[in-house]
Coordinates of C-alpha atoms in Angstrom, one line a residue:
M1 CA 0.0 -0.1 0.0
T2 CA 1.5 3.4 -1.0
T3 CA 1.0 6.6 0.8
A4 CA 0.0 9.8 -1.2
L5 CA 2.8 12.3 -1.3
H6 CA 2.0 15.7 0.2
A7 CA 2.0 18.3 -2.6
G8 CA 3.7 20.9 -0.3
T9 CA 2.7 24.4 0.4
M10 CA 4.2 27.9 0.5
Q11 CA 4.1 30.3 3.4
P12 CA 0.9 32.5 3.9
Y13 CA 2.7 35.9 3.5
A14 CA 0.1 38.7 3.5
L15 CA 0.6 41.3 0.9
T16 CA 0.0 44.3 3.3
L17 CA 1.5 47.7 2.8
D18 CA 3.4 47.8 6.2
Q19 CA 5.8 45.3 4.7
F20 CA 7.2 48.0 2.6
I21 CA 8.4 50.3 5.4
D22 CA 9.3 47.4 7.5
H23 CA 11.7 46.2 4.7
A24 CA 13.1 49.7 4.1
A25 CA 13.8 50.1 7.8
K26 CA 15.6 46.7 8.0
W27 CA 17.6 46.7 4.8
H28 CA 17.7 50.4 3.8
G29 CA 17.4 52.1 7.2
A30 CA 19.8 55.0 6.4
A31 CA 18.2 55.9 3.0
E32 CA 16.6 59.3 3.5
V33 CA 13.2 60.8 3.0
V34 CA 13.8 64.5 2.5
T35 CA 11.2 67.4 2.7
G36 CA 11.9 70.7 1.1
G37 CA 10.7 73.8 2.9
I38 CA 10.5 77.6 2.5
G39 CA 13.9 79.3 1.8
G40 CA 15.7 76.1 1.2
V41 CA 15.2 74.7 4.6
T42 CA 14.9 70.9 4.6
A43 CA 14.0 68.1 6.9
R44 CA 15.3 64.5 6.6
V45 CA 14.8 61.2 8.3
G46 CA 16.0 57.7 7.4
Y47 CA 13.5 54.9 6.7
A48 CA 14.3 53.4 10.1
G49 CA 13.4 56.6 11.8
L50 CA 10.3 57.1 9.7
R51 CA 9.1 53.6 10.6
D52 CA 9.5 54.2 14.3
R53 CA 7.6 57.5 14.1
A54 CA 4.8 56.0 12.0
K55 CA 4.5 53.1 14.5
R56 CA 4.0 55.7 17.3
L57 CA 1.5 57.6 15.2
S58 CA -0.5 54.4 14.9
G59 CA -1.1 54.6 18.7
A60 CA -2.0 58.2 18.4
F61 CA -4.7 57.5 15.8
R62 CA -6.0 54.7 18.1
A63 CA -6.1 57.3 20.9
L64 CA -8.3 59.6 18.6
G65 CA -10.8 56.8 18.2
L66 CA -9.8 55.4 14.8
A67 CA -9.9 51.7 14.2
A68 CA -9.4 49.3 11.4
G69 CA -11.7 50.1 8.6
D70 CA -12.2 53.8 9.6
N71 CA -11.2 56.4 7.0
L72 CA -8.6 58.9 7.9
G73 CA -8.8 62.2 5.9
V74 CA -5.5 63.6 4.8
M75 CA -5.4 66.9 2.9
A76 CA -1.7 67.7 2.6
W77 CA 1.3 68.4 0.3
N78 CA 4.1 65.9 -0.1
S79 CA 6.1 65.6 3.1
Q80 CA 7.7 63.3 5.6
A81 CA 4.7 63.9 8.0
H82 CA 2.2 63.0 5.1
M83 CA 4.1 59.8 4.5
E84 CA 4.1 58.9 8.2
C85 CA 0.4 59.4 8.3
W86 CA 0.0 56.9 5.5
Y87 CA 2.0 54.2 7.1
G88 CA 0.8 54.9 10.6
A89 CA -2.8 54.5 9.3
V90 CA -2.5 51.5 7.0
G91 CA -0.2 49.6 9.5
I92 CA -3.2 49.1 11.7
G93 CA -5.9 48.8 8.9
I94 CA -7.0 52.4 8.9
V95 CA -7.9 53.6 5.4
C96 CA -5.9 56.6 4.1
H97 CA -8.4 59.0 2.4
T98 CA -6.5 61.5 0.5
L99 CA -8.1 64.9 -0.4
N100 CA -7.3 67.3 -3.0
P101 CA -7.0 70.8 -1.5
R102 CA -7.3 72.4 -5.0
L103 CA -10.9 71.5 -5.1
A104 CA -13.8 73.8 -3.9
P105 CA -14.9 73.4 -0.3
A106 CA -18.3 72.1 -1.4
H107 CA -16.7 69.2 -3.2
L108 CA -14.3 68.4 -0.4
A109 CA -17.3 68.5 2.1
T110 CA -19.1 65.9 0.0
M111 CA -16.2 63.6 -0.1
I112 CA -15.6 63.9 3.6
A113 CA -19.3 63.2 4.3
R114 CA -19.3 60.1 2.1
A115 CA -16.2 58.8 3.7
G116 CA -17.4 59.6 7.3
N117 CA -14.0 61.2 8.2
R118 CA -13.7 62.0 11.9
V119 CA -10.0 62.9 11.8
L120 CA -8.5 65.2 9.2
A121 CA -4.7 65.8 8.9
V122 CA -3.7 68.9 7.0
S123 CA -0.6 70.9 5.9
P124 CA 0.0 74.1 7.9
D125 CA -1.0 76.4 5.1
L126 CA -4.3 74.5 4.6
V127 CA -5.6 75.2 8.1
A128 CA -7.9 78.1 6.7
L129 CA -9.5 75.7 4.3
A130 CA -10.0 73.2 7.0
E131 CA -11.7 75.9 9.0
Q132 CA -14.1 76.4 6.1
L133 CA -14.8 72.7 6.0
V134 CA -15.7 72.3 9.7
P135 CA -19.2 73.8 9.6
L136 CA -19.9 71.8 6.4
C137 CA -18.7 68.5 7.8
P138 CA -20.4 67.5 11.1
S139 CA -18.6 64.2 11.2
L140 CA -15.2 66.0 11.9
A141 CA -14.0 65.8 15.5
H142 CA -10.2 66.2 15.2
I143 CA -7.9 68.2 12.9
I144 CA -4.1 67.4 13.0
V145 CA -1.8 70.1 11.7
L146 CA 1.2 68.4 10.1
D147 CA 4.8 69.6 10.2
E148 CA 6.5 71.3 7.4
P149 CA 10.1 72.6 7.5
G150 CA 10.4 76.3 8.5
V151 CA 6.6 76.7 8.9
A152 CA 5.0 77.2 12.2
S153 CA 1.9 75.1 13.0
V154 CA -1.2 77.2 13.9
L155 CA -4.3 75.4 15.2
P156 CA -7.7 75.9 13.6
A157 CA -9.7 78.7 15.2
C158 CA -13.1 77.2 15.1
G159 CA -15.4 75.4 17.5
G160 CA -16.7 71.9 17.2
V161 CA -13.3 70.2 16.6
T162 CA -10.1 69.5 18.6
G163 CA -7.0 70.8 17.0
W164 CA -3.6 69.0 17.4
R165 CA -0.2 70.0 16.5
Y166 CA 1.6 67.0 15.0
E167 CA 4.5 66.6 17.4
E168 CA 2.4 67.4 20.4
L169 CA 0.0 64.6 19.3
L170 CA 2.9 62.2 19.0
D171 CA 4.3 63.3 22.4
R172 CA 1.0 62.9 24.2
H173 CA -0.6 59.9 22.6
G174 CA 2.2 58.2 20.5
A175 CA 2.6 54.5 21.3
E176 CA 3.8 51.7 19.1
L177 CA 1.1 49.1 18.2
P178 CA 1.5 45.8 16.3
W179 CA 1.2 46.2 12.6
G180 CA -0.6 43.8 10.1
G181 CA -2.6 40.9 11.2
F182 CA -5.5 41.7 8.8
D183 CA -6.6 40.4 5.5
E184 CA -4.5 41.6 2.4
N185 CA -7.9 42.4 0.7
A186 CA -8.8 45.0 3.4
P187 CA -9.1 48.5 2.1
A188 CA -6.0 50.7 2.4
G189 CA -6.7 53.8 0.5
L190 CA -9.6 56.0 -0.8
C191 CA -9.3 58.5 -3.6
F192 CA -12.2 60.3 -5.2
T193 CA -12.1 61.0 -8.9
S194 CA -12.5 64.9 -8.4
G195 CA -15.7 65.2 -10.5
T196 CA -15.3 63.0 -13.5
T197 CA -19.1 62.9 -13.4
G198 CA -21.5 65.2 -11.7
M199 CA -21.0 63.2 -8.4
P200 CA -17.4 62.3 -7.7
K201 CA -16.7 58.6 -7.5
G202 CA -14.5 56.9 -4.8
V203 CA -11.9 54.4 -5.7
S204 CA -11.0 52.1 -2.9
Y205 CA -7.5 50.6 -3.0
T206 CA -6.7 47.5 -1.1
H207 CA -3.5 46.4 0.5
R208 CA -3.2 43.6 -2.1
S209 CA -3.9 45.9 -5.1
N210 CA -1.3 48.5 -3.9
Y211 CA 1.2 45.9 -3.2
L212 CA 0.9 44.4 -6.7
H213 CA 0.8 47.8 -8.3
T214 CA 4.1 48.5 -6.6
L215 CA 5.6 45.4 -8.2
H216 CA 4.0 46.5 -11.6
Q217 CA 5.7 50.0 -11.2
L218 CA 9.1 48.6 -10.2
Q219 CA 9.5 46.6 -13.5
T220 CA 12.4 47.6 -15.5
D221 CA 10.4 48.8 -18.5
A222 CA 8.0 50.8 -16.2
S223 CA 9.6 53.2 -13.6
G224 CA 12.7 50.9 -13.2
L225 CA 13.2 52.6 -9.8
S226 CA 16.1 51.2 -7.8
G227 CA 18.1 51.6 -4.7
R228 CA 20.6 53.7 -6.4
D229 CA 18.0 56.4 -7.3
T230 CA 17.1 59.6 -5.6
L231 CA 13.5 60.3 -6.7
L232 CA 11.8 63.7 -6.6
V233 CA 8.1 63.1 -6.2
A234 CA 6.5 66.2 -7.5
V235 CA 3.3 64.5 -8.3
P236 CA 0.9 65.2 -5.3
M237 CA 0.2 62.2 -3.0
F238 CA -3.5 63.1 -3.3
H239 CA -3.3 62.1 -7.0
A240 CA -3.8 58.3 -6.9
N241 CA -1.2 57.7 -4.1
G242 CA 1.4 60.0 -5.7
W243 CA 1.4 57.5 -8.5
G244 CA 2.4 54.9 -6.0
F245 CA 6.0 56.2 -5.4
P246 CA 5.7 56.5 -1.6
F247 CA 5.3 52.8 -1.8
S248 CA 7.8 51.8 -4.4
G249 CA 10.5 54.2 -2.9
P250 CA 10.9 52.2 0.4
A251 CA 10.2 49.0 -1.5
C252 CA 13.5 49.2 -3.3
G253 CA 15.3 51.6 -0.9
A254 CA 15.3 54.6 -3.1
K255 CA 15.9 58.0 -1.5
L256 CA 12.7 60.1 -1.6
V257 CA 12.6 63.8 -2.0
F258 CA 9.3 65.6 -1.3
P259 CA 9.0 69.3 -2.4
S260 CA 5.9 70.1 -0.2
R261 CA 4.1 72.9 -1.8
Y262 CA 7.2 74.6 -3.2
Q263 CA 7.2 73.5 -6.8
D264 CA 8.3 76.7 -8.5
G265 CA 11.4 76.3 -10.8
A266 CA 14.0 77.8 -8.4
S267 CA 12.8 75.5 -5.5
L268 CA 12.8 72.5 -7.7
A269 CA 16.2 73.3 -9.2
R270 CA 17.7 73.8 -5.7
L271 CA 16.3 70.5 -4.3
I272 CA 17.5 68.5 -7.5
N273 CA 21.0 69.9 -7.2
D274 CA 21.3 69.8 -3.3
E275 CA 20.0 66.2 -3.1
R276 CA 21.5 64.9 -6.4
V277 CA 18.1 63.8 -7.7
T278 CA 18.4 61.1 -10.5
M279 CA 14.7 60.7 -11.3
A280 CA 11.7 63.0 -11.1
V281 CA 8.0 62.4 -11.6
G282 CA 5.2 64.9 -12.2
V283 CA 2.8 66.6 -14.6
P284 CA 4.3 68.6 -17.5
T285 CA 3.6 72.0 -16.1
V286 CA 5.9 71.3 -13.2
W287 CA 8.8 70.6 -15.5
L288 CA 7.9 73.6 -17.8
G289 CA 8.4 75.8 -14.8
L290 CA 11.8 74.2 -14.1
V291 CA 13.1 74.6 -17.6
D292 CA 11.8 78.2 -17.8
H293 CA 13.8 78.9 -14.6
L294 CA 17.0 77.2 -15.9
D295 CA 16.6 79.2 -19.2
A296 CA 16.3 82.5 -17.2
T297 CA 19.2 81.7 -14.9
G298 CA 21.5 79.6 -17.0
G299 CA 21.3 76.9 -14.4
E300 CA 21.9 73.1 -14.8
V301 CA 20.6 70.0 -13.2
P302 CA 23.5 67.6 -14.0
S303 CA 22.4 64.7 -11.7
L304 CA 19.0 64.2 -13.3
E305 CA 18.8 61.2 -15.5
R306 CA 15.1 60.7 -16.1
V307 CA 11.7 62.6 -15.9
M308 CA 8.4 60.7 -15.9
L309 CA 5.5 62.6 -17.3
G310 CA 1.9 61.9 -16.6
G311 CA -1.5 63.6 -16.0
S312 CA -1.8 65.0 -19.5
A313 CA -0.1 64.8 -22.9
V314 CA 2.5 67.3 -24.1
P315 CA 3.4 68.5 -27.6
Q316 CA 6.5 66.9 -29.1
A317 CA 8.3 70.2 -29.2
L318 CA 7.8 70.7 -25.4
M319 CA 8.9 67.1 -24.8
D320 CA 12.0 67.8 -26.9
R321 CA 12.7 70.9 -25.0
F322 CA 12.5 69.0 -21.7
E323 CA 15.1 66.5 -22.9
Q324 CA 17.5 69.0 -24.3
R325 CA 17.4 71.6 -21.5
L326 CA 17.3 69.1 -18.6
G327 CA 19.7 66.7 -20.2
A328 CA 17.4 63.9 -19.0
I329 CA 15.3 61.1 -20.7
V330 CA 11.6 61.8 -20.7
Q331 CA 9.3 58.8 -20.1
T332 CA 5.7 59.3 -21.1
S333 CA 3.0 57.4 -19.2
W334 CA -0.7 57.0 -19.1
G335 CA -3.0 56.0 -16.2
M336 CA -6.0 57.1 -14.2
T337 CA -7.2 57.0 -10.5
E338 CA -9.1 53.8 -11.1
L339 CA -5.9 52.0 -12.3
S340 CA -4.0 52.9 -9.0
P341 CA -2.9 54.7 -11.4
L342 CA -0.4 53.0 -13.8
G343 CA -1.7 51.9 -17.1
T344 CA 1.2 52.3 -19.5
T345 CA 4.8 53.6 -19.6
T346 CA 7.5 54.2 -22.2
P347 CA 10.7 52.4 -21.2
A348 CA 13.7 54.7 -20.5
N349 CA 15.8 52.6 -23.1
V350 CA 13.6 53.3 -26.2
P351 CA 15.9 55.1 -28.6
V352 CA 13.2 57.4 -30.1
R353 CA 10.5 58.6 -27.8
S354 CA 7.2 60.1 -29.1
A355 CA 5.0 62.5 -27.1
T356 CA 2.0 60.9 -28.7
K357 CA 2.8 57.4 -27.3
S358 CA 2.5 56.5 -23.7
G359 CA 4.2 53.1 -23.9
R360 CA 3.1 49.6 -23.0
P361 CA 1.4 48.1 -20.0
P362 CA 3.5 46.3 -17.4
L363 CA 2.9 42.6 -16.5
G364 CA -0.3 42.5 -14.5
V365 CA -2.2 45.1 -16.5
D366 CA -4.1 44.0 -19.7
L367 CA -5.7 46.2 -22.4
L368 CA -8.5 45.8 -24.8
L369 CA -9.9 48.0 -27.6
T370 CA -13.6 47.8 -28.4
D371 CA -16.2 49.6 -30.4
A372 CA -18.9 51.9 -29.0
E373 CA -21.0 48.9 -28.0
G374 CA -18.3 47.2 -26.0
V375 CA -17.5 44.5 -28.7
A376 CA -13.8 43.7 -29.0
L377 CA -12.2 45.0 -32.2
P378 CA -11.2 42.0 -34.4
E379 CA -7.8 43.7 -35.0
Q380 CA -6.2 45.2 -31.8
R381 CA -3.2 46.8 -33.5
G382 CA -3.8 49.8 -35.7
P383 CA -7.5 50.8 -35.5
E384 CA -8.9 53.3 -33.0
G385 CA -11.2 51.9 -30.2
R386 CA -12.5 52.5 -26.8
L387 CA -9.9 51.5 -24.3
K388 CA -10.8 49.0 -21.6
V389 CA -8.4 47.7 -18.8
R390 CA -8.4 44.9 -16.3
G391 CA -5.8 43.7 -13.6
A392 CA -5.3 43.3 -9.9
S393 CA -4.8 47.1 -9.5
V394 CA -7.9 48.1 -11.6
V395 CA -11.1 49.1 -9.8
E396 CA -14.0 46.6 -9.8
R397 CA -16.5 48.5 -7.9
Y398 CA -16.7 52.1 -6.8
F399 CA -16.9 53.1 -3.1
G400 CA -20.4 52.9 -1.7
E401 CA -21.9 51.6 -5.0
D402 CA -23.6 48.3 -5.5
A403 CA -23.2 47.9 -9.3
P404 CA -19.9 46.8 -10.5
A405 CA -17.8 49.2 -12.6
V406 CA -16.7 46.4 -14.9
D407 CA -18.4 44.4 -17.6
A408 CA -19.1 40.6 -17.3
A409 CA -15.6 39.8 -18.4
G410 CA -14.0 42.2 -15.9
W411 CA -13.0 44.9 -18.3
F412 CA -13.1 48.5 -17.0
D413 CA -14.1 51.2 -19.6
T414 CA -11.7 54.1 -19.2
G415 CA -13.7 56.4 -21.4
D416 CA -10.7 57.1 -23.5
L417 CA -10.1 56.4 -27.2
A418 CA -6.8 54.8 -28.1
V419 CA -4.7 53.2 -30.8
I420 CA -2.2 50.5 -30.2
D421 CA 0.6 50.3 -32.7
R422 CA 2.3 47.0 -33.9
D423 CA 4.9 47.2 -31.2
G424 CA 2.2 47.5 -28.5
N425 CA 2.6 51.2 -27.7
V426 CA -0.6 53.0 -26.7
S427 CA -1.6 56.4 -28.0
I428 CA -4.6 58.1 -26.3
T429 CA -6.4 59.8 -29.2
G430 CA -9.3 61.4 -27.4
R431 CA -11.9 61.0 -24.5
A432 CA -15.3 59.7 -25.0
K433 CA -16.4 62.0 -22.1
D434 CA -16.3 65.9 -22.3
L435 CA -14.0 66.4 -19.4
I436 CA -11.3 68.9 -19.6
K437 CA -7.8 68.1 -18.3
S438 CA -6.0 71.2 -17.2
G439 CA -2.5 70.8 -15.7
G440 CA -3.2 67.2 -14.9
E441 CA -6.4 68.1 -13.0
W442 CA -9.9 67.3 -14.2
I443 CA -12.5 70.1 -14.9
N444 CA -16.2 69.0 -15.2
P445 CA -17.9 71.2 -17.8
G446 CA -21.4 70.1 -16.5
E447 CA -21.0 71.9 -13.4
I448 CA -20.0 75.2 -15.0
E449 CA -22.8 74.8 -17.5
A450 CA -25.4 74.2 -14.8
I451 CA -24.4 77.5 -13.0
I452 CA -24.3 79.6 -16.1
G453 CA -27.4 78.1 -17.6
A454 CA -29.4 79.1 -14.6
L455 CA -28.7 82.8 -15.0
P456 CA -31.2 85.1 -16.6
G457 CA -30.6 86.0 -20.2
I458 CA -28.8 82.7 -21.1
A459 CA -30.4 80.7 -23.8
Q460 CA -27.8 77.9 -24.2
V461 CA -24.4 77.3 -22.7
A462 CA -21.5 74.9 -23.4
V463 CA -18.0 74.6 -22.0
I464 CA -15.2 73.1 -24.1
G465 CA -11.5 72.6 -23.8
R466 CA -9.2 74.8 -25.7
A467 CA -5.6 73.7 -26.3
H468 CA -3.1 75.5 -24.2
P469 CA 0.7 75.4 -24.6
K470 CA 1.3 75.2 -20.7
W471 CA -1.8 73.6 -19.1
G472 CA -2.7 71.2 -21.9
E473 CA -6.3 72.5 -22.0
R474 CA -8.2 75.3 -20.6
P475 CA -12.1 75.8 -20.3
I476 CA -13.8 78.0 -22.8
L477 CA -17.3 79.2 -22.0
V478 CA -19.7 79.4 -25.0
I479 CA -23.1 81.0 -24.7
E480 CA -26.1 81.9 -26.7
P481 CA -27.7 84.9 -25.1
G482 CA -31.4 85.1 -24.8
K483 CA -33.2 87.4 -27.2
G484 CA -32.5 91.1 -26.3
A485 CA -30.5 90.0 -23.3
A486 CA -27.0 91.3 -22.6
I487 CA -24.7 90.0 -19.8
A488 CA -21.2 91.2 -19.2
D489 CA -18.2 88.8 -19.0
E490 CA -17.4 89.8 -15.5
A491 CA -20.9 89.0 -14.3
L492 CA -20.7 85.4 -15.9
L493 CA -17.3 84.9 -14.1
E494 CA -18.7 86.4 -10.8
A495 CA -21.5 83.8 -10.9
L496 CA -18.9 81.0 -10.9
R497 CA -16.6 82.4 -8.1
G498 CA -17.0 80.5 -4.9
Q499 CA -19.1 77.9 -6.8
V500 CA -16.3 76.2 -8.5
A501 CA -12.5 76.0 -7.8
S502 CA -10.8 79.2 -9.0
W503 CA -8.6 77.4 -11.6
W504 CA -12.0 76.1 -13.2
L505 CA -12.8 79.7 -14.4
P506 CA -13.0 79.9 -18.1
D507 CA -10.1 81.6 -20.0
A508 CA -12.4 83.0 -22.6
I509 CA -16.0 83.7 -23.3
V510 CA -17.5 83.2 -26.8
R511 CA -20.9 84.5 -27.7
L512 CA -22.9 82.9 -30.6
A513 CA -26.1 84.1 -32.2
A514 CA -27.2 80.4 -32.4
M515 CA -25.6 77.4 -30.7
P516 CA -24.8 74.6 -33.2
L517 CA -26.9 71.6 -32.7
A518 CA -26.3 67.9 -33.6
L519 CA -28.9 65.7 -35.3
T520 CA -30.1 64.6 -31.9
G521 CA -30.9 68.2 -31.0
K522 CA -28.1 68.3 -28.4
I523 CA -25.4 71.0 -28.6
D524 CA -22.7 69.9 -31.1
K525 CA -19.6 70.0 -29.0
A526 CA -17.5 68.4 -31.6
R527 CA -18.2 71.4 -33.9
L528 CA -17.5 73.8 -31.1
R529 CA -14.2 72.2 -30.4
A530 CA -13.4 72.3 -34.1
E531 CA -14.2 76.0 -34.4
H532 CA -13.1 77.4 -31.0
G533 CA -10.8 74.7 -29.5
A534 CA -7.6 75.6 -31.1
A535 CA -4.9 77.4 -29.2
A536 CA -5.4 81.1 -29.1

């Protein structure tokens, strides 16, 4: 009689985000996280020290009443304290809900209410914005004012909440708690899409999805980040987890450099040279400011080897200018909040880079082109189609919603139109939606249209994007006045102020005797874009 052989097993190693900072503390403990401040002042800490502070912060969060599954609100610029908040939260199962301070208070209040945030951590210069949010957000009980080099922390001057200075909170309630011990499919992050529809949609990242996204990003033909790199993270951490770099940095032991809110050309040039930055990531407008500064001053950034662009497309001439002036390779990429966000990246070793191509997907991300009805195109290389994505770091269901965000086969519709060339390089050719992307940020035309359309004397209104050499696109307001009506430009803009973010205000106002209509009777935005969407 024979005995069946045991097949053998592997260890049940949970894919949770605390593993990254634990790994960094043990194997790259002296590698630094540097935060730039006003006037060139910097703060720095090694990964070992950051981990110790984050573990103490976990105890402080628990003392404020937060437990696993709760959503911690964080509205802050990139900094050491912001990163400590992330790991201090996720280490004990608290969800890190990042908030974009560039949004209007009404939008932020909606997101805070939906997430049920009781604790909100903010950068020092965002205290005034937090004070505006308090009366709009009855769930808020505590506001933590984070540290920033060279800036004094001032507590919010409003009733109904308890204010905490970051270091005082650590001193009073900081206590190490055990990390991990929860399921890898537990939520770790929450990021709203900032108005990609009338109601912002929340994307919930899990520990497992962010862990696997980090492995996707670290592939050689993606970011290719390594322990020899010093990485400047100029993309905000409230943009889809800073594109995941606060996770991939400690995962490989790279030195991280955070610019806080100081992203002008002079500040970035100083940080790059002082810290010998080898790689930088951010939207094109950031690097345009840097090259303009270098042109004006004759400066150089000799340590910089690579710049990864995302958020919006750039003209080829601008991409060429970046490479020539910075002496660095530019890597184009494409992604979105729902993808965590990496979708495609152009490898650094491609001999000829095109601004129209955003590269190929990493292992773990799959793409599909379909027609308007969702049927896969018979030929995936060459023709234009609607771009769909699936993978372990792609949204399946939005926060708080019952219906899935994917089709029966698991494909998520990005709303983008794309072409894939014979080598597998993706080019985004348009958007099925009417959203306007300005400086890497979304603007929802529908909200502007609703406000202007409600004004007396307005017959019809439309908002379109006009090409802009710096911001990619800027909103243009097109109106058809009512018969005999006259309304001044300033009156139109005044109606929007305070209702939408200031950077949503249209750059120009066009008046038409009759709004062009499509066969369906709807406003023909395609014609408006053709006639009024070219760069001024």
